[in-house]
Coordinates of C-alpha atoms in Angstrom, one line a residue:
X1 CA -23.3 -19.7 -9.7
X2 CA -20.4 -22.6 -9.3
X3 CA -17.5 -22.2 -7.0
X4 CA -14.4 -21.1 -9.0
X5 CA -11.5 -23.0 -10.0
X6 CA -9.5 -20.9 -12.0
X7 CA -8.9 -16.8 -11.6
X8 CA -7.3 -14.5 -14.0
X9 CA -5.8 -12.2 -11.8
X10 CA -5.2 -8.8 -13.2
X11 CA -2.1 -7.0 -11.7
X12 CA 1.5 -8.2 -10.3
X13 CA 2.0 -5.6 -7.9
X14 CA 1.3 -6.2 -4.3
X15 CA -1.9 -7.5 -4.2
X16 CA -1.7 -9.4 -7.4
X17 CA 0.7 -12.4 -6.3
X18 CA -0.3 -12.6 -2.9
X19 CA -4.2 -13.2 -4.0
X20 CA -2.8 -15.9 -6.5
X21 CA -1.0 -17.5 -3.4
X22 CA -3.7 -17.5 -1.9
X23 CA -5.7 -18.9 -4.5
X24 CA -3.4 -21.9 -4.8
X25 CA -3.8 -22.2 -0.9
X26 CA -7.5 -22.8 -1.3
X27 CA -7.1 -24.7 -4.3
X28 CA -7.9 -22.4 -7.5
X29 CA -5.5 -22.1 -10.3
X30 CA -4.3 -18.7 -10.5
X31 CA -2.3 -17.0 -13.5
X32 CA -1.2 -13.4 -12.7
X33 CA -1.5 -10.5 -15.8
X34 CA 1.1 -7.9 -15.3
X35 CA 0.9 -5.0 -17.7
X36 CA 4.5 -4.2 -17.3
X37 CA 6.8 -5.8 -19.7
X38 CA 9.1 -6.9 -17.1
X39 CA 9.5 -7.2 -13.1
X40 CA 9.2 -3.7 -11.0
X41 CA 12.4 -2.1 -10.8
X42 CA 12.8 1.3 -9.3
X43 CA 9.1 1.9 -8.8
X44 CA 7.6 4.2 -6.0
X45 CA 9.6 4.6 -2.9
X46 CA 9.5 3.3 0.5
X47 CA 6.6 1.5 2.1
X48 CA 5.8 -0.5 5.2
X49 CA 4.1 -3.6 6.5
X50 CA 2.5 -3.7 9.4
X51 CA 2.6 -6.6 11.8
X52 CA -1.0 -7.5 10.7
X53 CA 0.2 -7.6 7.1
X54 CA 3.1 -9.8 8.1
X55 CA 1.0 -12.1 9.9
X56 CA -1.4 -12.3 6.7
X57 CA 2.0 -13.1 4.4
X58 CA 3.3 -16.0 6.8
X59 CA -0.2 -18.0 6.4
X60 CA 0.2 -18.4 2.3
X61 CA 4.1 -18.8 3.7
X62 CA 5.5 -15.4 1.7
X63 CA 6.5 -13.7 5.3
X64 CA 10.1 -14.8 4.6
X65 CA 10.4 -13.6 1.5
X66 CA 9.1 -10.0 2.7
X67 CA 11.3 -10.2 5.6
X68 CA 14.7 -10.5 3.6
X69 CA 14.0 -7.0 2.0
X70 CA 12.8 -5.2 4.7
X71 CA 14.1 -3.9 7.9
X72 CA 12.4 -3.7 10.9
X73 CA 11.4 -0.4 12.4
X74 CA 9.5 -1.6 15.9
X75 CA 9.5 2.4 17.5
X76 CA 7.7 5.7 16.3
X77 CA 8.8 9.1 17.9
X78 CA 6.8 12.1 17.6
X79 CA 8.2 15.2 17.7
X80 CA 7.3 18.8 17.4
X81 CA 9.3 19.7 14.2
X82 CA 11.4 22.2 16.6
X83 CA 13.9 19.6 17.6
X84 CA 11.1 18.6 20.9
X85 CA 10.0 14.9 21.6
X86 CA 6.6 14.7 21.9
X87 CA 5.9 10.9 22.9
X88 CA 7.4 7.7 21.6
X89 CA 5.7 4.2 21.1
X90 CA 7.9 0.9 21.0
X91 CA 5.8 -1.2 19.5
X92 CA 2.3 -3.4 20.5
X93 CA 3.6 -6.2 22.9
X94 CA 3.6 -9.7 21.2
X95 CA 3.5 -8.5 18.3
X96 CA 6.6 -8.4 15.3
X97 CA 7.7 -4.7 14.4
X98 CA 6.7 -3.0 11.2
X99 CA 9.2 -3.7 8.4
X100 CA 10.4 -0.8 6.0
X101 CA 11.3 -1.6 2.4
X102 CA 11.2 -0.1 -0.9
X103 CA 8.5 -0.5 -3.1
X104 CA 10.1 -2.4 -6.1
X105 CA 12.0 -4.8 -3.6
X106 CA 8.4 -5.5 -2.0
X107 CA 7.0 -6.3 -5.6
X108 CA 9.8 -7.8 -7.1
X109 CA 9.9 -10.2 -3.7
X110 CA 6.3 -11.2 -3.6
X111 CA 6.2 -12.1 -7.7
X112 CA 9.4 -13.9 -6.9
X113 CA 8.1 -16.0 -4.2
X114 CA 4.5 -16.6 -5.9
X115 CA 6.5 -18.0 -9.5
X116 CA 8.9 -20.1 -7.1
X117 CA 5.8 -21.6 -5.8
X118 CA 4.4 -22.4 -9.3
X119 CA 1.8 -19.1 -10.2
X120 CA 2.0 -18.1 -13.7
X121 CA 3.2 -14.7 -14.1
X122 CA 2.4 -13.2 -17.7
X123 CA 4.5 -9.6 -17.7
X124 CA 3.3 -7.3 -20.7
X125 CA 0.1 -8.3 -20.3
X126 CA -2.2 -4.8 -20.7
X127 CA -6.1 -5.8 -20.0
X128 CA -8.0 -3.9 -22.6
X129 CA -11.4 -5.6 -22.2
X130 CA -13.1 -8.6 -20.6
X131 CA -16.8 -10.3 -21.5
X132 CA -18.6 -12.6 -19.4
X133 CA -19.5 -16.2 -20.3
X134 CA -21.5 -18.9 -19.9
X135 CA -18.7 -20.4 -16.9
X136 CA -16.8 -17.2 -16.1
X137 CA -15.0 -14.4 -18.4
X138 CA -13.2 -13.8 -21.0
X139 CA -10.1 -11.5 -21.0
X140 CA -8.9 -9.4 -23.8
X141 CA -5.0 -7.9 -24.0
X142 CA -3.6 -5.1 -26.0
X143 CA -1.3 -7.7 -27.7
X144 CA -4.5 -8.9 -29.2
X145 CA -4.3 -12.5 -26.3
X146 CA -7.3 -13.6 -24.8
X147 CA -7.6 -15.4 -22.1
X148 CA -10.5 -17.6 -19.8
X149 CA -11.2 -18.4 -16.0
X150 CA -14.3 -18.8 -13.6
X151 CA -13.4 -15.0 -12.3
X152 CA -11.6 -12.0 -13.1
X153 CA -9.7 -10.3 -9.9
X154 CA -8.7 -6.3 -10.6
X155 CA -5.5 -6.0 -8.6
X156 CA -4.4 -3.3 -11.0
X157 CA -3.8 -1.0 -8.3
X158 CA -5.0 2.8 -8.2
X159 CA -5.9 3.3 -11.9
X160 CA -7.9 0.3 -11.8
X161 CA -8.9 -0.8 -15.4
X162 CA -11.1 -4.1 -13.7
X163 CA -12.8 -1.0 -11.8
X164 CA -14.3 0.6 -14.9
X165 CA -15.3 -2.6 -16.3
X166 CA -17.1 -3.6 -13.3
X167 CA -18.6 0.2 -13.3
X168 CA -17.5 2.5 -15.8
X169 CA -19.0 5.0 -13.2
X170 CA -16.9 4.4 -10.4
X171 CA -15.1 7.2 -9.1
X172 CA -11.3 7.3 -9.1
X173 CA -8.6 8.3 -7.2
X174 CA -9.2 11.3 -4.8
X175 CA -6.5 13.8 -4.3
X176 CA -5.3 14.6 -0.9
X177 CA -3.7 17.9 -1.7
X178 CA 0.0 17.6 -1.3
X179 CA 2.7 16.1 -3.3
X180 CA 4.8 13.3 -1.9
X181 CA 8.4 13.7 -1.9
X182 CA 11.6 11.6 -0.3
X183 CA 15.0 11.5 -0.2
X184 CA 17.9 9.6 1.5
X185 CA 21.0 11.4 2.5
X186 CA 24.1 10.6 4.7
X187 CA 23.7 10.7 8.2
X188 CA 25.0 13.7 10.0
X189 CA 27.9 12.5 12.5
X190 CA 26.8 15.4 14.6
X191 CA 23.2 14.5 15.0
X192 CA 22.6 10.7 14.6
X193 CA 19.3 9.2 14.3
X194 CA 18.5 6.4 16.5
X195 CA 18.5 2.9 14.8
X196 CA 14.8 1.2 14.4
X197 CA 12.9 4.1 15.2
X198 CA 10.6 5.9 12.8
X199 CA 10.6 9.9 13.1
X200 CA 7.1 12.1 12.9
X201 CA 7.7 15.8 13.3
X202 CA 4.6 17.7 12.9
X203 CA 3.9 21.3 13.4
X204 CA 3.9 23.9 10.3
X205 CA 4.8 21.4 8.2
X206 CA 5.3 17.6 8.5
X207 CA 8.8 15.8 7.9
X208 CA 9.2 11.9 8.8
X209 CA 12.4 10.5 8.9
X210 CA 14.2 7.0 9.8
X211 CA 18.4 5.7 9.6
X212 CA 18.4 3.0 7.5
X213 CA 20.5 -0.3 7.6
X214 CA 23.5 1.0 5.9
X215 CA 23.8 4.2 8.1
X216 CA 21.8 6.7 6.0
X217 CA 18.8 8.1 6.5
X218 CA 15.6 8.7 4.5
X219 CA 12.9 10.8 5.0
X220 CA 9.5 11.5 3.3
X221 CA 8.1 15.1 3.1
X222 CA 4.5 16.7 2.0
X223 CA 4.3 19.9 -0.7
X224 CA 0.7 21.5 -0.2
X225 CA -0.6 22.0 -3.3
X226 CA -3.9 23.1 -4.2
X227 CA -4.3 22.0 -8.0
X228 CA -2.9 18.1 -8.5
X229 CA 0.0 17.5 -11.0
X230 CA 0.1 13.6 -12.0
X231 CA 3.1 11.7 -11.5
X232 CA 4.4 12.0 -14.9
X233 CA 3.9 16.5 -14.7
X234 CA 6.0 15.9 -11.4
X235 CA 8.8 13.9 -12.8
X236 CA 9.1 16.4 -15.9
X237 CA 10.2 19.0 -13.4
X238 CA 13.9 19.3 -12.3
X239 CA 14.5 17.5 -9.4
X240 CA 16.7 20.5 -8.1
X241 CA 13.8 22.6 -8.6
X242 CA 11.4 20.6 -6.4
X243 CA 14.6 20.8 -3.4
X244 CA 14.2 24.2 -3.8
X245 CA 10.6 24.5 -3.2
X246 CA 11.0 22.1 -0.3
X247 CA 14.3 23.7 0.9
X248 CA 12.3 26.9 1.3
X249 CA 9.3 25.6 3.0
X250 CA 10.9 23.6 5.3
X251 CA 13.2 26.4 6.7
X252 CA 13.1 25.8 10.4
X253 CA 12.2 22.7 10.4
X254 CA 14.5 20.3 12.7
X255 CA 15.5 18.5 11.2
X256 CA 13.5 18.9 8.2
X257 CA 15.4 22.0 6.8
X258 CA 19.3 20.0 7.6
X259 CA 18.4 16.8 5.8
X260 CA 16.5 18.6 2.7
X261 CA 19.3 20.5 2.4
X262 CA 21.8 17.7 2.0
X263 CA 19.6 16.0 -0.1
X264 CA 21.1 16.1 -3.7
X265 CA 19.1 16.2 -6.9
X266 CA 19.8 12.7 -8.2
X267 CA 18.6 11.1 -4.4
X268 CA 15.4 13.0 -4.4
X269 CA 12.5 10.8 -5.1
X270 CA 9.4 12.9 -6.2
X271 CA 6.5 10.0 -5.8
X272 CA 3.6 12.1 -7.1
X273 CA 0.1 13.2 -5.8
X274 CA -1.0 11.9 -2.2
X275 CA -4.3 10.5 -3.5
X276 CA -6.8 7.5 -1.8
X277 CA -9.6 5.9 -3.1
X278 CA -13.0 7.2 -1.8
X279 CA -15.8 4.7 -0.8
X280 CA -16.7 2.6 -4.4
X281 CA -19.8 1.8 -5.0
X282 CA -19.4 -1.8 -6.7
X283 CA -16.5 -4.0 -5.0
X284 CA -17.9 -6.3 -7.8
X285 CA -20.1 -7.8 -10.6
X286 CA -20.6 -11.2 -12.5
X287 CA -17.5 -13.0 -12.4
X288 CA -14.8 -9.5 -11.7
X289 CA -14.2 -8.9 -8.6
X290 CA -11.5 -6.1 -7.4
X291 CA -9.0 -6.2 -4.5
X292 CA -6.1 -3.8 -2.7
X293 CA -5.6 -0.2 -4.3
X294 CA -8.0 -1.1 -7.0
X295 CA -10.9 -0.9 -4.6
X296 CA -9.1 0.8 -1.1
X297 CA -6.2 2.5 -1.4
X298 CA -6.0 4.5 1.7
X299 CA -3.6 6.6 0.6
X300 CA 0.7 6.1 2.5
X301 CA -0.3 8.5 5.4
X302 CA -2.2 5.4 6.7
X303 CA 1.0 3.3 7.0
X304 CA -1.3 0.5 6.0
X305 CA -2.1 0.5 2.2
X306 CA 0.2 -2.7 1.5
X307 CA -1.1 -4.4 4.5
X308 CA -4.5 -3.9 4.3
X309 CA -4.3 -5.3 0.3
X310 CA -2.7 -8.3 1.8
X311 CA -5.3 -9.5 4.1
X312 CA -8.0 -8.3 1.5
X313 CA -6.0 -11.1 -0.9
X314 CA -6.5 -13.8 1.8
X315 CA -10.3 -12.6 2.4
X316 CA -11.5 -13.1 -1.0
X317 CA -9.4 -16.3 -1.4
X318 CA -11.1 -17.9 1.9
X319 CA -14.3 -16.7 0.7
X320 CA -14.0 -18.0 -3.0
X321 CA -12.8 -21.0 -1.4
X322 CA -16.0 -21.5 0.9
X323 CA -18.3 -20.5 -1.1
X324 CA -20.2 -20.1 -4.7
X325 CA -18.6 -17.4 -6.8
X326 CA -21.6 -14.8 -6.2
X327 CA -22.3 -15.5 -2.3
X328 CA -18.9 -15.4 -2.4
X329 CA -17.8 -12.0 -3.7
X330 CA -20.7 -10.6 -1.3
X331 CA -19.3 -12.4 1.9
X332 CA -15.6 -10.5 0.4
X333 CA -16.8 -7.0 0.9
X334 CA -19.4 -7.6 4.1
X335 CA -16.0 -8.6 5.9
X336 CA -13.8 -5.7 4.3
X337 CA -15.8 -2.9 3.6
X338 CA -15.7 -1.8 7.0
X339 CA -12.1 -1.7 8.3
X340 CA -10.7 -0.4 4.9
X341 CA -12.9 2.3 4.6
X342 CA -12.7 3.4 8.4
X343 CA -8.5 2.8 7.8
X344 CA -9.4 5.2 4.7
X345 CA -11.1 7.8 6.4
X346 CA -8.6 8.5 9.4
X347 CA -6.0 9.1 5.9
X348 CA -7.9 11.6 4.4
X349 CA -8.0 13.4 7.8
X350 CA -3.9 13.2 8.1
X351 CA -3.9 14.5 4.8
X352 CA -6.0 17.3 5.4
X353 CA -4.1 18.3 7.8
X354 CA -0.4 17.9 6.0
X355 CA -2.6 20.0 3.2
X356 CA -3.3 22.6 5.2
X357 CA 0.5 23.0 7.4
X358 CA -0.1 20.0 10.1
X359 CA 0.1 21.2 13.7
X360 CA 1.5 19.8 16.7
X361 CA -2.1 18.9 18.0
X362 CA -1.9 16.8 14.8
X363 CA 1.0 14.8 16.7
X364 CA -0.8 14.9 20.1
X365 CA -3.5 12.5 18.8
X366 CA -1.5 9.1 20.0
X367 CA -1.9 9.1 24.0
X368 CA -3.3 5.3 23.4
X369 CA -1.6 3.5 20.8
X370 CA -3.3 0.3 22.1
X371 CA -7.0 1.8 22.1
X372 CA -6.1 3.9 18.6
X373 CA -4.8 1.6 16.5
X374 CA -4.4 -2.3 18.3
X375 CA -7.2 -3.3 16.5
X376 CA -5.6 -2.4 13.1
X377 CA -2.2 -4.2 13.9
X378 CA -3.5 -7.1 15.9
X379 CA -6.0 -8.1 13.1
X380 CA -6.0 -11.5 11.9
X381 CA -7.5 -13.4 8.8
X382 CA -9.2 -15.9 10.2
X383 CA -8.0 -18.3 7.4
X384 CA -9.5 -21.8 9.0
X385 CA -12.6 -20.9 10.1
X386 CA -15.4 -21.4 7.3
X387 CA -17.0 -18.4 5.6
X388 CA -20.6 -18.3 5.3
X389 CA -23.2 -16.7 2.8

């Protein structure tokens, strides 16, 4: 098969833009096919890059563009959800800190950047179908559009359409038995929280917390649940009634229990089911290829879902780049497989255990950061460096 010069890619969330600047920086012509009629705006909640997704944004040159909505966070304290400091990390030496940002800033920053630098970005642009042809595929819309390209890229996050076209067997999202829940209050005079330090406090149940840039303070919570609800069941109940579910299981908690309690109804932010994507069986076939969520989504209690879909973006960009279009997708996941999946797996733990009332020997697992998790943070795409078959 040829080497591709033009990409549908399907998806202007995260992964979406950042694989078509990528694209451009190995000289393919991307457009992006958003299914949402217009840019993200209040969608999800708060997410992080890690300095290993940073350092993938600043070789396609969107770091600075990330970097004006986020905030950096460079320490972790873990604590023992009685008020007790367990251990604190300040960050790996040399590198930048993790940045902290909502979701819909992160996406409406990356699509931004990526149209500034001259990607197509087509917004209510549902993918209903796509057919392979003699040079590449053919993609149908629900507005009854069509368009062509040497490949099709599934960056359509979670609920993947690309993945059931490449395999309408593919497994989907796995749920990690809690519900996801945040909220941002004022801070409490009387008990500050420490600028640029991210809060962990395990033990019954798990709370993390952090003060943000304009003196408040969010925090993200877990609600065992045994049967999932989807995010649209969760958003049809009350928001008051969720605080009350939370308020009671997180009496005790410090400071859990204080900050849900200030927490009013119309600050809550009810994200949904934790879920991941288990191990899929076909990364790819013919011309479709997928990428980020689509194909890895960790689930958040990785802290590296975003970052991980970045470099995966500049992966199958160098790869497409280097190499025909089906050595090429099979050079993408050889190099990816591996650290998602392994990134993937030490989730689902974390989630087990926020499932089942964490523990404080839950905490007690970071004595290294360096040996644990350097190799996550200090990975880089080695963007110059030819890929071969």
């Amino acid at each position: 098969m040829h080497k591709a010069r033009t990409a549908l890619v399907i998806g202007g969330g995260i992964a979406g833009p950042v694989t078509a600047l990528a694209l451009a920086e190995a000289g393919i012509r991307a457009t992006v096919h958003e299914a949402r009629p217009a840019p993200a705006d209040g969608i999800g909640a708060m997410l992080t890059i890690a300095p290993n997704g940073l350092e993938a944004l600043r070789i396609i040159g969107a770091h600075r563009a990330v970097e004006e909505v986020g905030h950096p966070v460079p320490s972790v304290a873990l604590e023992d959800g009685r008020g007790g400091r367990l251990s604190r990390f300040d960050g790996f030496p040399g590198l930048p800190p993790t940045l902290a940002m909502r979701r819909a800033d992160l996406f409406r920053a990356l699509s931004d950047h990526a149209v500034a630098r001259g990607v197509p970005l087509v917004h209510g642009s549902r993918l209903v179908g796509a057919e392979r042809t003699p040079r590449g595929v053919t993609a149908f819309f629900a507005d009854g559009s069509t368009a062509e390209a040497d490949v099709l890229i599934g960056a359509d996050g979670i609920r993947s359409t690309v993945r059931s076209l490449i395999d309408p067997g593919a497994p989907g999202p796995e749920y990690g038995g809690v519900l996801s829940f945040g909220g941002v209050v004022d801070e409490d005079p009387d008990s500050p929280v420490e600028p640029g330090v991210m809060h962990f406090g395990f033990g019954r149940v798990f709370l993390g917390h952090w003060r943000l840039p304009d003196g408040r303070v969010c925090w993200f919570a877990a609600l065992p649940r045994t049967e999932p609800l989807t995010t649209a069941e969760v958003a049809r109940v009350p928001a008051a009634d969720w605080l009350a579910r939370l308020r009671e299981l997180y009496a005790g908690h410090v400071p859990g229990e204080a900050l849900i309690s200030r927490t009013r109804p119309e600050d809550l932010m009810a994200t949904g089911p934790m879920e991941r994507m288990p191990s899929v069986p076909h990364w790819y076939r013919g011309p479709m290829v997928l990428v980020g969520d689509a194909v890895h989504a960790p689930s958040s209690s990785s802290g590296q879902g975003a970052s991980l879909a970045v470099e995966s973006a500049l992966e199958l960009a160098r790869c497409l780049r280097d190499l025909p279009v089906a050595d090429a997708f099979a050079a993408y996941e050889r190099l990816r497989r591996p650290r998602v999946e392994a990134v993937g797996r030490a989730a689902a733990a974390t989630n087990r255990a926020k499932a089942g009332g964490g523990s404080g020997s839950a905490a007690s697992t970071l004595p290294d950061p360096e040996r644990m998790f350097g190799h996550l943070h200090r990975f880089r795409v080695d963007w110059e460096t030819a890929v071969r078959a």
